[in-house]
mmCIF file of C-alpha atoms and ligand atoms in Angstrom:
data_model
loop_
_atom_site.group_PDB
_atom_site.id
_atom_site.type_symbol
_atom_site.label_atom_id
_atom_site.label_comp_id
_atom_site.label_asym_id
_atom_site.label_seq_id
_atom_site.Cartn_x
_atom_site.Cartn_y
_atom_site.Cartn_z
ATOM 1 C CA MET V 1 0.000 0.000 0.000
ATOM 2 C CA LYS V 2 1.394 3.383 -0.960
ATOM 3 C CA THR V 3 1.913 5.893 1.823
ATOM 4 C CA ALA V 4 1.868 9.689 1.765
ATOM 5 C CA ILE V 5 2.889 12.235 4.369
ATOM 6 C CA VAL V 6 0.621 15.299 4.266
ATOM 7 C CA THR V 7 1.766 18.173 6.466
ATOM 8 C CA GLY V 8 -0.932 20.508 7.724
ATOM 9 C CA GLY V 9 -3.189 17.577 6.967
ATOM 10 C CA CYS V 10 -6.046 17.961 9.415
ATOM 11 C CA ARG V 11 -7.974 20.742 7.667
ATOM 12 C CA GLY V 12 -8.352 22.736 4.456
ATOM 13 C CA ILE V 13 -6.361 21.727 1.388
ATOM 14 C CA GLY V 14 -4.285 19.149 3.294
ATOM 15 C CA LEU V 15 -7.401 17.351 4.525
ATOM 16 C CA ALA V 16 -8.882 17.347 1.004
ATOM 17 C CA ALA V 17 -5.648 15.803 -0.350
ATOM 18 C CA THR V 18 -5.731 13.201 2.442
ATOM 19 C CA GLU V 19 -9.286 12.230 1.511
ATOM 20 C CA ILE V 20 -8.380 11.743 -2.155
ATOM 21 C CA PHE V 21 -5.279 9.690 -1.282
ATOM 22 C CA LEU V 22 -7.478 7.434 0.876
ATOM 23 C CA GLU V 23 -10.076 7.092 -1.894
ATOM 24 C CA GLN V 24 -7.266 5.965 -4.213
ATOM 25 C CA GLY V 25 -6.069 3.290 -1.784
ATOM 26 C CA TRP V 26 -3.144 5.095 -0.162
ATOM 27 C CA ARG V 27 -2.382 5.341 3.559
ATOM 28 C CA VAL V 28 -1.637 8.775 4.981
ATOM 29 C CA ALA V 29 0.511 10.137 7.790
ATOM 30 C CA MET V 30 -1.482 13.192 8.830
ATOM 31 C CA VAL V 31 1.008 15.678 10.268
ATOM 32 C CA ASP V 32 -0.039 18.806 12.148
ATOM 33 C CA ARG V 33 0.956 20.977 15.067
ATOM 34 C CA ASP V 34 -2.695 21.595 16.028
ATOM 35 C CA THR V 35 -2.763 18.440 18.137
ATOM 36 C CA ARG V 36 -6.388 18.692 19.275
ATOM 37 C CA GLU V 37 -7.770 19.105 15.749
ATOM 38 C CA LEU V 38 -5.322 16.487 14.429
ATOM 39 C CA HIS V 39 -6.627 13.769 16.748
ATOM 40 C CA ARG V 40 -10.262 14.871 16.427
ATOM 41 C CA VAL V 41 -10.064 14.475 12.633
ATOM 42 C CA ALA V 42 -7.699 11.491 12.359
ATOM 43 C CA ASP V 43 -9.453 9.381 14.989
ATOM 44 C CA GLY V 44 -12.454 8.917 12.736
ATOM 45 C CA MET V 45 -10.437 7.875 9.688
ATOM 46 C CA GLU V 46 -9.118 4.502 8.541
ATOM 47 C CA ASN V 47 -5.585 4.124 7.155
ATOM 48 C CA VAL V 48 -4.500 7.396 8.743
ATOM 49 C CA LEU V 49 -1.640 7.780 11.225
ATOM 50 C CA ALA V 50 -1.802 10.996 13.246
ATOM 51 C CA VAL V 51 1.649 12.495 13.775
ATOM 52 C CA GLU V 52 2.080 15.563 15.953
ATOM 53 C CA ALA V 53 4.834 17.800 14.644
ATOM 54 C CA ASP V 54 5.744 21.386 13.922
ATOM 55 C CA VAL V 55 7.390 21.342 10.495
ATOM 56 C CA SER V 56 9.609 24.313 11.371
ATOM 57 C CA ASP V 57 11.417 22.363 14.107
ATOM 58 C CA PRO V 58 14.271 20.089 12.889
ATOM 59 C CA ASP V 59 13.990 17.633 15.801
ATOM 60 C CA GLN V 60 10.225 17.297 15.440
ATOM 61 C CA VAL V 61 10.602 16.732 11.696
ATOM 62 C CA GLU V 62 13.148 13.929 12.290
ATOM 63 C CA ARG V 63 10.734 12.327 14.773
ATOM 64 C CA MET V 64 7.836 12.762 12.345
ATOM 65 C CA VAL V 65 9.682 10.775 9.661
ATOM 66 C CA ALA V 66 10.736 8.086 12.164
ATOM 67 C CA GLU V 67 7.147 7.722 13.466
ATOM 68 C CA THR V 68 5.804 7.469 9.922
ATOM 69 C CA VAL V 69 8.276 4.763 8.931
ATOM 70 C CA ALA V 70 7.675 2.873 12.189
ATOM 71 C CA GLY V 71 3.890 3.122 11.799
ATOM 72 C CA LEU V 72 3.393 2.733 8.062
ATOM 73 C CA GLY V 73 6.605 1.090 6.824
ATOM 74 C CA ARG V 74 7.364 3.228 3.763
ATOM 75 C CA ILE V 75 6.988 6.698 2.259
ATOM 76 C CA ASP V 76 5.934 7.138 -1.377
ATOM 77 C CA ALA V 77 4.950 10.798 -1.306
ATOM 78 C CA LEU V 78 5.484 13.929 0.739
ATOM 79 C CA VAL V 79 3.041 16.829 0.451
ATOM 80 C CA ASN V 80 4.566 19.953 1.975
ATOM 81 C CA ASN V 81 1.264 21.687 2.600
ATOM 82 C CA ALA V 82 1.524 23.185 6.123
ATOM 83 C CA GLY V 83 1.460 26.952 5.802
ATOM 84 C CA VAL V 84 0.662 30.172 7.595
ATOM 85 C CA ALA V 85 -0.599 33.413 6.060
ATOM 86 C CA LEU V 86 0.054 36.994 7.032
ATOM 87 C CA PHE V 87 -1.189 40.102 5.245
ATOM 88 C CA SER V 88 0.905 43.030 6.427
ATOM 89 C CA HIS V 89 2.407 46.196 4.937
ATOM 90 C CA ALA V 90 6.045 45.808 3.870
ATOM 91 C CA GLY V 91 7.131 48.689 6.066
ATOM 92 C CA ARG V 92 5.237 47.493 9.116
ATOM 93 C CA THR V 93 6.036 43.771 9.037
ATOM 94 C CA SER V 94 8.204 42.999 12.059
ATOM 95 C CA PHE V 95 11.206 40.715 11.833
ATOM 96 C CA GLU V 96 9.409 38.283 14.196
ATOM 97 C CA GLU V 97 6.425 38.136 11.824
ATOM 98 C CA TRP V 98 8.731 37.676 8.824
ATOM 99 C CA ARG V 99 10.562 34.832 10.600
ATOM 100 C CA GLU V 100 7.312 33.180 11.679
ATOM 101 C CA VAL V 101 6.090 33.014 8.084
ATOM 102 C CA MET V 102 9.462 31.836 6.738
ATOM 103 C CA ALA V 103 9.820 29.237 9.514
ATOM 104 C CA THR V 104 6.720 27.290 8.475
ATOM 105 C CA ASN V 105 6.341 28.138 4.795
ATOM 106 C CA LEU V 106 9.990 27.869 3.726
ATOM 107 C CA ASP V 107 12.094 26.226 6.470
ATOM 108 C CA GLY V 108 9.359 23.597 6.898
ATOM 109 C CA VAL V 109 9.531 22.591 3.231
ATOM 110 C CA PHE V 110 13.327 22.410 3.370
ATOM 111 C CA LEU V 111 13.400 20.362 6.591
ATOM 112 C CA CYS V 112 10.662 17.897 5.629
ATOM 113 C CA THR V 113 12.157 17.354 2.174
ATOM 114 C CA GLN V 114 15.660 16.716 3.514
ATOM 115 C CA ALA V 115 14.422 14.383 6.233
ATOM 116 C CA THR V 116 12.131 12.382 3.940
ATOM 117 C CA ALA V 117 14.404 12.102 0.890
ATOM 118 C CA PRO V 118 16.252 8.915 2.009
ATOM 119 C CA GLU V 119 12.905 7.102 2.392
ATOM 120 C CA LEU V 120 11.560 8.477 -0.895
ATOM 121 C CA ALA V 121 14.727 7.289 -2.653
ATOM 122 C CA LYS V 122 13.854 3.703 -1.625
ATOM 123 C CA THR V 123 10.390 3.902 -3.225
ATOM 124 C CA GLY V 124 11.107 6.232 -6.168
ATOM 125 C CA GLY V 125 8.664 8.615 -4.538
ATOM 126 C CA ALA V 126 7.431 12.120 -5.189
ATOM 127 C CA ILE V 127 7.233 15.449 -3.401
ATOM 128 C CA VAL V 128 4.605 18.131 -3.962
ATOM 129 C CA ASN V 129 5.129 21.538 -2.401
ATOM 130 C CA ILE V 130 2.213 23.917 -1.932
ATOM 131 C CA ALA V 131 3.093 27.467 -2.926
ATOM 132 C CA SER V 132 0.474 30.065 -3.913
ATOM 133 C CA ILE V 133 -0.462 32.464 -6.676
ATOM 134 C CA SER V 134 1.077 34.971 -4.250
ATOM 135 C CA GLY V 135 4.424 33.333 -5.059
ATOM 136 C CA LEU V 136 3.872 33.826 -8.801
ATOM 137 C CA ARG V 137 2.552 37.393 -8.812
ATOM 138 C CA ALA V 138 3.313 40.071 -6.251
ATOM 139 C CA SER V 139 0.568 42.053 -4.590
ATOM 140 C CA THR V 140 0.117 44.374 -1.638
ATOM 141 C CA LEU V 141 0.510 43.142 1.952
ATOM 142 C CA ARG V 142 2.332 39.932 1.026
ATOM 143 C CA VAL V 143 5.969 40.828 1.615
ATOM 144 C CA ALA V 144 6.565 37.801 3.841
ATOM 145 C CA TYR V 145 3.874 35.402 2.561
ATOM 146 C CA GLY V 146 4.493 36.066 -1.140
ATOM 147 C CA THR V 147 8.264 35.914 -0.766
ATOM 148 C CA SER V 148 8.073 32.647 1.178
ATOM 149 C CA LYS V 149 5.922 31.119 -1.567
ATOM 150 C CA ALA V 150 8.165 32.400 -4.396
ATOM 151 C CA ALA V 151 11.052 30.769 -2.560
ATOM 152 C CA VAL V 152 9.114 27.492 -2.369
ATOM 153 C CA ILE V 153 8.687 27.592 -6.161
ATOM 154 C CA HIS V 154 12.446 27.919 -6.603
ATOM 155 C CA LEU V 155 13.210 25.382 -3.868
ATOM 156 C CA THR V 156 11.072 22.942 -5.865
ATOM 157 C CA LYS V 157 13.444 23.333 -8.818
ATOM 158 C CA GLN V 158 16.538 23.059 -6.614
ATOM 159 C CA PHE V 159 15.401 19.791 -5.051
ATOM 160 C CA ALA V 160 14.156 18.463 -8.414
ATOM 161 C CA ALA V 161 17.636 19.065 -9.829
ATOM 162 C CA GLU V 162 19.403 17.160 -7.076
ATOM 163 C CA LEU V 163 16.924 14.441 -6.124
ATOM 164 C CA GLY V 164 16.126 13.399 -9.692
ATOM 165 C CA GLU V 165 19.052 11.010 -9.901
ATOM 166 C CA GLN V 166 17.613 9.161 -6.895
ATOM 167 C CA GLY V 167 14.361 8.763 -8.820
ATOM 168 C CA ILE V 168 12.512 11.347 -6.731
ATOM 169 C CA ARG V 169 10.225 13.820 -8.520
ATOM 170 C CA VAL V 170 9.613 17.242 -6.984
ATOM 171 C CA ASN V 171 6.765 19.475 -8.138
ATOM 172 C CA CYS V 172 4.753 22.383 -6.847
ATOM 173 C CA VAL V 173 1.100 23.412 -6.856
ATOM 174 C CA ALA V 174 0.296 27.129 -6.685
ATOM 175 C CA PRO V 175 -3.326 27.412 -5.554
ATOM 176 C CA GLY V 176 -5.574 30.356 -6.181
ATOM 177 C CA PRO V 177 -7.922 31.456 -3.380
ATOM 178 C CA VAL V 178 -9.867 28.763 -1.521
ATOM 179 C CA ARG V 179 -12.250 29.428 1.396
ATOM 180 C CA THR V 180 -10.221 27.757 4.132
ATOM 181 C CA LYS V 181 -9.572 28.971 7.664
ATOM 182 C CA LEU V 182 -6.190 30.332 6.506
ATOM 183 C CA ALA V 183 -7.650 32.362 3.637
ATOM 184 C CA MET V 184 -10.689 33.638 5.522
ATOM 185 C CA ALA V 185 -8.448 34.989 8.288
ATOM 186 C CA VAL V 186 -6.757 37.367 5.823
ATOM 187 C CA HIS V 187 -9.255 37.875 2.967
ATOM 188 C CA ALA V 188 -11.310 40.972 3.772
ATOM 189 C CA PRO V 189 -14.535 41.453 1.718
ATOM 190 C CA GLU V 190 -12.741 43.816 -0.677
ATOM 191 C CA ILE V 191 -10.004 41.246 -1.298
ATOM 192 C CA ILE V 192 -12.625 38.571 -1.974
ATOM 193 C CA SER V 193 -14.310 40.795 -4.523
ATOM 194 C CA ALA V 194 -10.953 41.762 -6.104
ATOM 195 C CA TYR V 195 -10.179 38.064 -6.590
ATOM 196 C CA TYR V 196 -13.538 37.493 -8.270
ATOM 197 C CA ASP V 197 -12.688 40.349 -10.650
ATOM 198 C CA ALA V 198 -9.183 39.016 -11.404
ATOM 199 C CA ILE V 199 -10.013 35.334 -11.922
ATOM 200 C CA PRO V 200 -11.315 34.306 -15.362
ATOM 201 C CA LEU V 201 -13.462 31.546 -13.822
ATOM 202 C CA ASN V 202 -14.940 34.278 -11.606
ATOM 203 C CA ARG V 203 -14.947 32.319 -8.338
ATOM 204 C CA TYR V 204 -12.859 30.878 -5.507
ATOM 205 C CA GLY V 205 -11.568 27.326 -5.859
ATOM 206 C CA GLU V 206 -12.633 24.348 -3.752
ATOM 207 C CA ALA V 207 -10.054 22.576 -1.583
ATOM 208 C CA ARG V 208 -10.757 19.402 -3.533
ATOM 209 C CA GLU V 209 -9.915 21.064 -6.838
ATOM 210 C CA ILE V 210 -6.441 21.871 -5.492
ATOM 211 C CA ALA V 211 -6.112 18.409 -3.948
ATOM 212 C CA GLU V 212 -6.815 16.627 -7.247
ATOM 213 C CA ALA V 213 -3.746 18.301 -8.765
ATOM 214 C CA ILE V 214 -1.634 17.431 -5.713
ATOM 215 C CA VAL V 215 -2.546 13.740 -5.817
ATOM 216 C CA PHE V 216 -2.055 13.594 -9.595
ATOM 217 C CA LEU V 217 1.495 14.967 -9.247
ATOM 218 C CA CYS V 218 2.228 12.356 -6.534
ATOM 219 C CA SER V 219 0.898 9.531 -8.690
ATOM 220 C CA ASP V 220 2.544 7.404 -11.373
ATOM 221 C CA LYS V 221 0.409 9.261 -13.931
ATOM 222 C CA ALA V 222 2.905 12.114 -13.508
ATOM 223 C CA SER V 223 5.944 9.801 -13.730
ATOM 224 C CA PHE V 224 7.954 12.104 -16.062
ATOM 225 C CA VAL V 225 6.912 15.426 -14.510
ATOM 226 C CA SER V 226 9.467 17.074 -12.233
ATOM 227 C CA GLY V 227 10.565 20.578 -11.296
ATOM 228 C CA GLN V 228 7.245 22.113 -12.371
ATOM 229 C CA THR V 229 4.822 24.511 -10.753
ATOM 230 C CA LEU V 230 1.171 24.026 -11.662
ATOM 231 C CA ALA V 231 -1.080 26.989 -10.926
ATOM 232 C CA VAL V 232 -4.526 25.734 -9.937
ATOM 233 C CA ASP V 233 -6.068 29.162 -9.896
ATOM 234 C CA GLY V 234 -9.048 29.536 -12.238
ATOM 235 C CA GLY V 235 -6.810 31.325 -14.765
ATOM 236 C CA PHE V 236 -5.543 34.089 -12.449
ATOM 237 C CA ASP V 237 -1.877 33.727 -13.418
ATOM 238 C CA ALA V 238 -2.676 33.747 -17.137
ATOM 239 C CA THR V 239 -4.327 37.140 -17.184
ATOM 240 C CA GLY V 240 -3.258 40.763 -16.894
ATOM 241 C CA VAL V 241 -5.124 44.043 -16.618
ATOM 242 C CA GLY V 242 -8.520 44.700 -18.121
ATOM 243 C CA LEU V 243 -10.470 41.557 -17.267
ATOM 244 C CA PRO V 244 -13.249 43.187 -15.176
ATOM 245 C CA ALA V 245 -13.692 46.007 -17.747
ATOM 246 C CA LEU V 246 -13.902 43.545 -20.647
ATOM 247 C CA ARG V 247 -16.432 41.464 -18.739
ATOM 248 C CA ARG V 248 -18.617 44.528 -18.174
ATOM 249 C CA GLU V 249 -18.335 45.542 -21.855
ATOM 250 C CA ASN V 250 -19.495 42.104 -22.965
ATOM 251 C CA GLU V 251 -22.414 41.876 -20.567
ATOM 252 C CA PRO V 252 -25.701 41.497 -22.429
ATOM 253 C CA ALA V 253 -27.584 44.814 -22.463
HETATM 254 N N1 NAD R 301 -6.584 28.770 1.116
HETATM 255 C C1 NAD R 301 -6.031 29.481 0.162
HETATM 256 O O1 NAD R 301 -6.657 30.388 -0.396
HETATM 257 C C2 NAD R 301 -4.613 29.202 -0.274
HETATM 258 C C3 NAD R 301 -4.165 29.816 -1.446
HETATM 259 C C4 NAD R 301 -2.865 29.588 -1.868
HETATM 260 C C5 NAD R 301 -2.044 28.758 -1.134
HETATM 261 N N2 NAD R 301 -2.497 28.164 0.001
HETATM 262 C C6 NAD R 301 -1.570 27.298 0.738
HETATM 263 O O2 NAD R 301 -2.145 26.015 0.913
HETATM 264 C C7 NAD R 301 -1.629 25.426 2.096
HETATM 265 C C8 NAD R 301 -2.788 24.948 2.964
HETATM 266 O O3 NAD R 301 -3.566 26.072 3.291
HETATM 267 P P1 NAD R 301 -5.062 26.000 3.833
HETATM 268 O O4 NAD R 301 -5.754 27.149 3.227
HETATM 269 O O5 NAD R 301 -5.613 24.625 3.694
HETATM 270 O O6 NAD R 301 -4.781 26.374 5.379
HETATM 271 P P2 NAD R 301 -5.415 25.906 6.762
HETATM 272 O O7 NAD R 301 -5.026 26.970 7.728
HETATM 273 O O8 NAD R 301 -6.846 25.540 6.625
HETATM 274 O O9 NAD R 301 -4.589 24.576 7.090
HETATM 275 C C9 NAD R 301 -3.219 24.642 7.344
HETATM 276 C C10 NAD R 301 -2.861 23.545 8.333
HETATM 277 O O10 NAD R 301 -1.435 23.608 8.540
HETATM 278 C C11 NAD R 301 -1.168 23.473 9.920
HETATM 279 N N3 NAD R 301 0.125 24.121 10.214
HETATM 280 C C12 NAD R 301 0.438 25.432 10.106
HETATM 281 N N4 NAD R 301 1.709 25.625 10.471
HETATM 282 C C13 NAD R 301 2.219 24.409 10.804
HETATM 283 C C14 NAD R 301 3.487 23.970 11.269
HETATM 284 N N5 NAD R 301 4.492 24.826 11.464
HETATM 285 N N6 NAD R 301 3.649 22.654 11.496
HETATM 286 C C15 NAD R 301 2.633 21.774 11.312
HETATM 287 N N7 NAD R 301 1.412 22.129 10.888
HETATM 288 C C16 NAD R 301 1.210 23.437 10.643
HETATM 289 C C17 NAD R 301 -2.353 24.159 10.611
HETATM 290 O O11 NAD R 301 -2.475 23.736 11.966
HETATM 291 C C18 NAD R 301 -3.508 23.726 9.717
HETATM 292 O O12 NAD R 301 -4.076 22.505 10.135
HETATM 293 C C19 NAD R 301 -0.768 26.497 2.770
HETATM 294 O O13 NAD R 301 0.589 26.253 2.459
HETATM 295 C C20 NAD R 301 -1.247 27.779 2.136
HETATM 296 O O14 NAD R 301 -0.267 28.795 2.144
HETATM 297 C C21 NAD R 301 -3.773 28.364 0.450
#
C-alpha cells in the first residue's frame, strides 16, 4: 500500500488531499501541530496515522519521519502543505512576523524534504510543495507570505535538480484562493471581490480542486513530470489588466 505524508493535513487543502489519497487506496501520515484538531479528525479515519509535529522544528521533523516509517513502513509521497498566512504592509512587518512566516512556509519545506528524501529514494517517490499564486505574482501586503511562496517555487526546482538522480520527482502546486480557515483569516470582503474580478473563472476554488492536482502529481500518472509549478487558480496567473472592464463591456444589455 502506498503511503503519503501530508503536512498541515487535518484541515483545508491538506485534509482534502488526504481524503483523495485514501479514496485511491493510499495510507496517509497526517502531520499537524494543532494536536487537538489532528486527533479529532484522524481518529475517525481509517488508514491514517496521526503524527504531531511542527514542520519548522528540525527535531520534530526527524521524529515525524521516524514515526511514519515505524507506523506505516514506507513513504511514497510527501506533500509539503503546512502553511501560515500573514497580510501586512512591507514597512510594518516585524522581523518576528517575517521569521514566523518563513519558519513554516519555507524552512518547513526544506526540513521535511531533507528528512524524507532517504525514504523516498527507496520507493522512487514524489514530493509536492504547496506554494500560492502569491508566489507567482506580487501584490500588496504579502511581503513575507508572497516571498516565502516564491522561494518554495524555486526550492522545488533546486530539489528536483538534485533528487532526480535518486528517482525522486519534486513538483509544486500554486493554488488560487480557496475558502479555508487560513484564507478567511486574511481575505477581507474587498479582497474577496478583487479576486472574483481578477479570476477568469470568476470564483474561488474548492479545496478538492487543489487536492486533485496534488494527488495527480504524486501519482505514477505524472511519472515524467518534475521541477514544475502548476497553478490551480481559475486562470488568475494567465491574465493581466482589463479583465473586469472587458467582462462589463461584454455583458448582455
Ligand atoms: N486557502 C487558500 O486560499 C490558499 C491559497 C494559496 C495557497 N495556500 C496554501 O495552501 C496550504 C494549505 O492552506 P489551507 O488554506 O488549507 O490552510 P489551513 O489553515 O486551513 O490549514 C493549514 C494547516 O497547517 C497546519 N500548520 C500550520 N503551520 C504548521 C506547522 N508549522 N507545522 C505543522 N502544521 C502546521 C495548521 O495547523 C492547519 O491545520 C498552505 O501552504 C497555504 O499557504 C492556500
